[in-house]
């Protein structure tokens, strides 16, 4: 049995290792660069050309961009470890599986947060066109972070299932696309019937839009946190079985 260290240090060590891995390779820069190229173009067309201070539509489409880019970010988190054999070093180190999972998850979220921080200059630009709705802007950032954290946890779980980064990316994209299609179907279904109500209630995108419209709900926050925790739990279970 592996003797585990106490405290946050092991998880922080995993976090730092993976964050450095993202930015020592082109992956982190490609991810953030692609995100900023797409979102800045959309921001310019939606807000700057229209001289509008309303960034709601920009953030509404930001989650779709993350949906396509997230598999690129998460595909390597465990798959690369398996392929290179470094997972054995992690699993035999005095670190709990939860510290491994947490470190890798927060590394992915760290890259997401870095990308989001690069959009802060938008606030100064839209201030030229009118008084920004600060509460709505804060809600938009919280919504993006919560929903993308769910996607990161899902991608992390799927990466833990295979040593192929390509398969991990394809599985992640298929899952995210399936969730998006299910959300689209919920709009065409009778909301008074159980299937329609269930799809709407389960939809990440419906709850995301609720946040975007300024409807701060503790239920929505608990939903995002619970779904994130669920997939982190699944990932931890996969690692526990590999550690045996």
Tab-separated table of C-alpha atoms in Angstrom:
chain	number	residue	atom	x	y	z
A	1	UNK	CA	0.000	0.000	0.000
A	2	UNK	CA	1.226	3.498	-0.900
A	3	UNK	CA	1.782	5.759	2.074
A	4	UNK	CA	0.189	9.107	1.317
A	5	UNK	CA	1.298	12.557	2.330
A	6	UNK	CA	-1.159	14.760	4.134
A	7	UNK	CA	-2.232	18.256	3.163
A	8	UNK	CA	-2.556	20.108	-0.121
A	9	UNK	CA	1.076	19.901	-1.215
A	10	UNK	CA	0.754	16.735	-3.342
A	11	UNK	CA	-2.218	18.157	-5.267
A	12	UNK	CA	-0.434	21.479	-5.741
A	13	UNK	CA	2.612	19.579	-7.047
A	14	UNK	CA	0.442	17.747	-9.610
A	15	UNK	CA	-1.239	21.047	-10.538
A	16	UNK	CA	2.094	22.812	-11.092
A	17	UNK	CA	3.475	19.863	-13.057
A	18	UNK	CA	0.519	19.842	-15.448
A	19	UNK	CA	0.327	23.623	-15.784
A	20	UNK	CA	4.013	23.680	-16.703
A	21	UNK	CA	3.349	20.833	-19.131
A	22	UNK	CA	0.648	22.863	-20.878
A	23	UNK	CA	2.902	25.878	-21.383
A	24	UNK	CA	6.157	24.047	-22.084
A	25	UNK	CA	4.480	22.560	-25.137
A	26	UNK	CA	2.557	24.417	-27.861
A	27	UNK	CA	-0.760	23.022	-26.573
A	28	UNK	CA	-1.529	25.705	-24.001
A	29	UNK	CA	-0.621	28.519	-26.376
A	30	UNK	CA	-2.541	26.976	-29.288
A	31	UNK	CA	-5.603	26.518	-27.081
A	32	UNK	CA	-5.595	30.069	-25.710
A	33	UNK	CA	-4.633	31.524	-29.098
A	34	UNK	CA	-7.474	29.739	-30.905
A	35	UNK	CA	-9.958	30.766	-28.221
A	36	UNK	CA	-8.911	34.426	-28.326
A	37	UNK	CA	-8.834	34.545	-32.130
A	38	UNK	CA	-12.412	33.280	-32.370
A	39	UNK	CA	-13.836	35.243	-29.453
A	40	UNK	CA	-12.078	38.541	-30.258
A	41	UNK	CA	-13.367	38.352	-33.819
A	42	UNK	CA	-16.893	37.738	-32.556
A	43	UNK	CA	-16.559	40.505	-29.942
A	44	UNK	CA	-15.356	42.949	-32.605
A	45	UNK	CA	-18.252	42.103	-34.924
A	46	UNK	CA	-20.900	42.108	-32.189
A	47	UNK	CA	-19.841	44.941	-29.880
A	48	UNK	CA	-17.217	47.148	-31.516
A	49	UNK	CA	-18.782	47.485	-34.968
A	50	UNK	CA	-22.231	47.943	-33.411
A	51	UNK	CA	-20.888	50.315	-30.706
A	52	UNK	CA	-22.712	48.174	-28.156
A	53	UNK	CA	-21.909	47.631	-24.481
A	54	UNK	CA	-23.969	44.429	-24.361
A	55	UNK	CA	-21.599	41.447	-24.272
A	56	UNK	CA	-24.343	38.938	-23.464
A	57	UNK	CA	-24.461	37.463	-26.960
A	58	UNK	CA	-20.663	37.110	-26.977
A	59	UNK	CA	-20.708	35.082	-23.776
A	60	UNK	CA	-23.716	33.090	-24.989
A	61	UNK	CA	-21.592	31.727	-27.814
A	62	UNK	CA	-18.426	31.372	-25.742
A	63	UNK	CA	-19.561	28.023	-24.333
A	64	UNK	CA	-19.946	26.672	-27.882
A	65	UNK	CA	-16.325	27.624	-28.565
A	66	UNK	CA	-15.237	25.850	-25.381
A	67	UNK	CA	-17.282	22.828	-26.478
A	68	UNK	CA	-15.086	22.461	-29.567
A	69	UNK	CA	-11.787	23.359	-27.889
A	70	UNK	CA	-12.153	21.500	-24.584
A	71	UNK	CA	-11.310	18.036	-26.022
A	72	UNK	CA	-7.960	19.453	-27.174
A	73	UNK	CA	-7.226	20.640	-23.656
A	74	UNK	CA	-8.264	17.525	-21.729
A	75	UNK	CA	-7.223	14.743	-24.122
A	76	UNK	CA	-3.645	14.571	-22.808
A	77	UNK	CA	-4.294	14.781	-19.067
A	78	UNK	CA	-4.221	11.036	-18.442
A	79	UNK	CA	-3.847	9.536	-21.924
A	80	UNK	CA	-0.336	10.925	-22.274
A	81	UNK	CA	0.598	9.570	-18.826
A	82	UNK	CA	-0.592	6.091	-19.848
A	83	UNK	CA	1.230	6.168	-23.170
A	84	UNK	CA	4.537	7.302	-21.657
A	85	UNK	CA	4.203	5.020	-18.629
A	86	UNK	CA	4.466	7.917	-16.176
A	87	UNK	CA	1.098	6.982	-14.685
A	88	UNK	CA	2.880	4.239	-12.725
A	89	UNK	CA	5.071	6.881	-11.100
A	90	UNK	CA	1.995	8.865	-10.103
A	91	UNK	CA	0.056	5.863	-8.844
A	92	UNK	CA	2.952	4.553	-6.759
A	93	UNK	CA	3.830	7.976	-5.349
A	94	UNK	CA	2.652	8.968	-1.847
A	95	UNK	CA	-0.309	10.817	-3.357
A	96	UNK	CA	-3.988	9.920	-3.136
A	97	UNK	CA	-6.000	9.453	-6.322
A	98	UNK	CA	-8.120	12.452	-5.338
A	99	UNK	CA	-5.009	14.620	-5.159
A	100	UNK	CA	-3.981	13.427	-8.621
A	101	UNK	CA	-7.450	14.043	-10.039
A	102	UNK	CA	-7.756	17.402	-8.289
A	103	UNK	CA	-4.347	18.593	-9.450
A	104	UNK	CA	-5.046	17.712	-13.077
A	105	UNK	CA	-8.560	19.145	-12.977
A	106	UNK	CA	-7.398	22.464	-11.533
A	107	UNK	CA	-4.588	22.597	-14.106
A	108	UNK	CA	-7.190	22.383	-16.889
A	109	UNK	CA	-9.326	24.998	-15.141
A	110	UNK	CA	-6.190	27.126	-14.746
A	111	UNK	CA	-5.721	27.203	-18.518
A	112	UNK	CA	-9.417	28.065	-18.927
A	113	UNK	CA	-9.089	30.856	-16.393
A	114	UNK	CA	-6.001	32.192	-18.170
A	115	UNK	CA	-7.989	32.346	-21.407
A	116	UNK	CA	-10.872	34.126	-19.660
A	117	UNK	CA	-8.548	36.657	-18.017
A	118	UNK	CA	-7.316	37.590	-21.485
A	119	UNK	CA	-10.851	38.822	-22.290
A	120	UNK	CA	-10.900	41.388	-19.447
A	121	UNK	CA	-9.815	44.223	-21.811
A	122	UNK	CA	-13.273	43.851	-23.372
A	123	UNK	CA	-14.718	45.601	-20.327
A	124	UNK	CA	-12.628	48.705	-20.964
A	125	UNK	CA	-13.643	48.710	-24.629
A	126	UNK	CA	-17.396	48.387	-24.038
A	127	UNK	CA	-17.175	51.142	-21.407
A	128	UNK	CA	-16.546	53.483	-24.350
A	129	UNK	CA	-20.010	52.705	-25.693
A	130	UNK	CA	-21.985	52.985	-22.467
A	131	UNK	CA	-22.094	52.019	-18.826
A	132	UNK	CA	-21.404	48.270	-18.544
A	133	UNK	CA	-23.914	46.149	-16.620
A	134	UNK	CA	-21.398	44.975	-14.032
A	135	UNK	CA	-23.671	42.391	-12.389
A	136	UNK	CA	-24.502	40.829	-15.758
A	137	UNK	CA	-20.834	40.737	-16.778
A	138	UNK	CA	-19.879	39.067	-13.499
A	139	UNK	CA	-22.703	36.569	-14.021
A	140	UNK	CA	-21.395	35.822	-17.517
A	141	UNK	CA	-17.903	35.044	-16.236
A	142	UNK	CA	-19.265	32.862	-13.423
A	143	UNK	CA	-21.512	31.010	-15.887
A	144	UNK	CA	-18.650	30.331	-18.307
A	145	UNK	CA	-16.361	29.140	-15.528
A	146	UNK	CA	-18.999	26.833	-13.990
A	147	UNK	CA	-20.093	25.260	-17.274
A	148	UNK	CA	-16.574	24.875	-18.668
A	149	UNK	CA	-15.489	23.264	-15.374
A	150	UNK	CA	-18.138	20.597	-16.009
A	151	UNK	CA	-16.745	20.016	-19.502
A	152	UNK	CA	-13.218	19.841	-18.070
A	153	UNK	CA	-14.297	17.185	-15.543
A	154	UNK	CA	-16.008	15.178	-18.295
A	155	UNK	CA	-12.963	15.399	-20.560
A	156	UNK	CA	-10.674	14.418	-17.683
A	157	UNK	CA	-12.773	11.313	-17.035
A	158	UNK	CA	-12.736	10.256	-20.687
A	159	UNK	CA	-8.975	10.834	-20.863
A	160	UNK	CA	-8.574	8.443	-17.916
A	161	UNK	CA	-10.197	5.642	-19.940
A	162	UNK	CA	-7.689	5.385	-22.794
A	163	UNK	CA	-4.013	5.886	-23.626
A	164	UNK	CA	-4.919	7.369	-27.014
A	165	UNK	CA	-5.207	11.144	-26.985
A	166	UNK	CA	-7.133	11.004	-30.261
A	167	UNK	CA	-9.723	8.601	-28.850
A	168	UNK	CA	-10.030	10.723	-25.701
A	169	UNK	CA	-10.602	13.836	-27.820
A	170	UNK	CA	-13.167	12.119	-30.063
A	171	UNK	CA	-15.060	10.690	-27.081
A	172	UNK	CA	-15.104	14.097	-25.387
A	173	UNK	CA	-16.308	15.867	-28.503
A	174	UNK	CA	-18.993	13.210	-29.076
A	175	UNK	CA	-20.240	13.621	-25.493
A	176	UNK	CA	-20.269	17.422	-25.663
A	177	UNK	CA	-21.990	17.388	-29.051
A	178	UNK	CA	-24.547	14.891	-27.742
A	179	UNK	CA	-25.326	17.200	-24.815
A	180	UNK	CA	-25.750	20.113	-27.210
A	181	UNK	CA	-28.064	18.135	-29.514
A	182	UNK	CA	-30.110	16.994	-26.504
A	183	UNK	CA	-30.465	20.629	-25.493
A	184	UNK	CA	-31.682	21.526	-28.980
A	185	UNK	CA	-34.202	18.674	-28.849
A	186	UNK	CA	-35.568	19.933	-25.539
A	187	UNK	CA	-36.759	23.116	-27.287
A	188	UNK	CA	-38.788	21.106	-29.791
A	189	UNK	CA	-40.416	18.926	-27.125
A	190	UNK	CA	-43.551	19.671	-25.142
A	191	UNK	CA	-42.315	21.245	-21.906
A	192	UNK	CA	-45.472	20.101	-20.130
A	193	UNK	CA	-44.544	16.447	-20.618
A	194	UNK	CA	-41.972	14.517	-18.599
A	195	UNK	CA	-39.373	13.909	-21.380
A	196	UNK	CA	-39.293	17.591	-22.299
A	197	UNK	CA	-39.121	18.747	-18.681
A	198	UNK	CA	-36.399	16.198	-17.902
A	199	UNK	CA	-34.204	17.191	-20.855
A	200	UNK	CA	-34.611	20.857	-19.991
A	201	UNK	CA	-33.801	20.242	-16.321
A	202	UNK	CA	-30.690	18.197	-17.142
A	203	UNK	CA	-29.403	20.573	-19.818
A	204	UNK	CA	-26.122	22.324	-19.052
A	205	UNK	CA	-26.920	24.897	-21.721
A	206	UNK	CA	-30.356	25.781	-20.311
A	207	UNK	CA	-28.848	26.440	-16.894
A	208	UNK	CA	-25.991	28.342	-18.520
A	209	UNK	CA	-28.484	30.593	-20.315
A	210	UNK	CA	-30.283	31.111	-17.011
A	211	UNK	CA	-27.044	32.407	-15.480
A	212	UNK	CA	-26.451	34.587	-18.536
A	213	UNK	CA	-29.844	36.248	-18.197
A	214	UNK	CA	-28.993	37.331	-14.669
A	215	UNK	CA	-31.065	34.674	-12.906
A	216	UNK	CA	-28.659	33.709	-10.128
A	217	UNK	CA	-29.903	30.460	-8.664
A	218	UNK	CA	-28.366	28.399	-5.897
A	219	UNK	CA	-29.926	25.358	-7.572
A	220	UNK	CA	-28.004	26.023	-10.790
A	221	UNK	CA	-24.750	26.494	-8.891
A	222	UNK	CA	-25.306	23.239	-6.985
A	223	UNK	CA	-26.099	21.508	-10.299
A	224	UNK	CA	-22.793	22.581	-11.873
A	225	UNK	CA	-20.777	21.710	-8.774
A	226	UNK	CA	-22.512	18.336	-8.407
A	227	UNK	CA	-21.993	17.374	-12.045
A	228	UNK	CA	-18.348	18.398	-11.862
A	229	UNK	CA	-17.882	16.406	-8.656
A	230	UNK	CA	-19.621	13.373	-10.163
A	231	UNK	CA	-17.207	13.120	-13.094
A	232	UNK	CA	-14.220	13.743	-10.843
A	233	UNK	CA	-15.502	10.859	-8.706
A	234	UNK	CA	-15.745	8.632	-11.799
A	235	UNK	CA	-12.159	9.566	-12.688
A	236	UNK	CA	-10.946	8.763	-9.176
A	237	UNK	CA	-12.625	5.352	-9.373
A	238	UNK	CA	-10.808	4.605	-12.653
A	239	UNK	CA	-7.466	5.489	-11.045
A	240	UNK	CA	-8.221	3.430	-7.955
A	241	UNK	CA	-8.770	0.371	-10.144
A	242	UNK	CA	-5.510	1.013	-12.002
A	243	UNK	CA	-3.658	1.399	-8.703
A	244	UNK	CA	-4.722	-2.079	-7.499
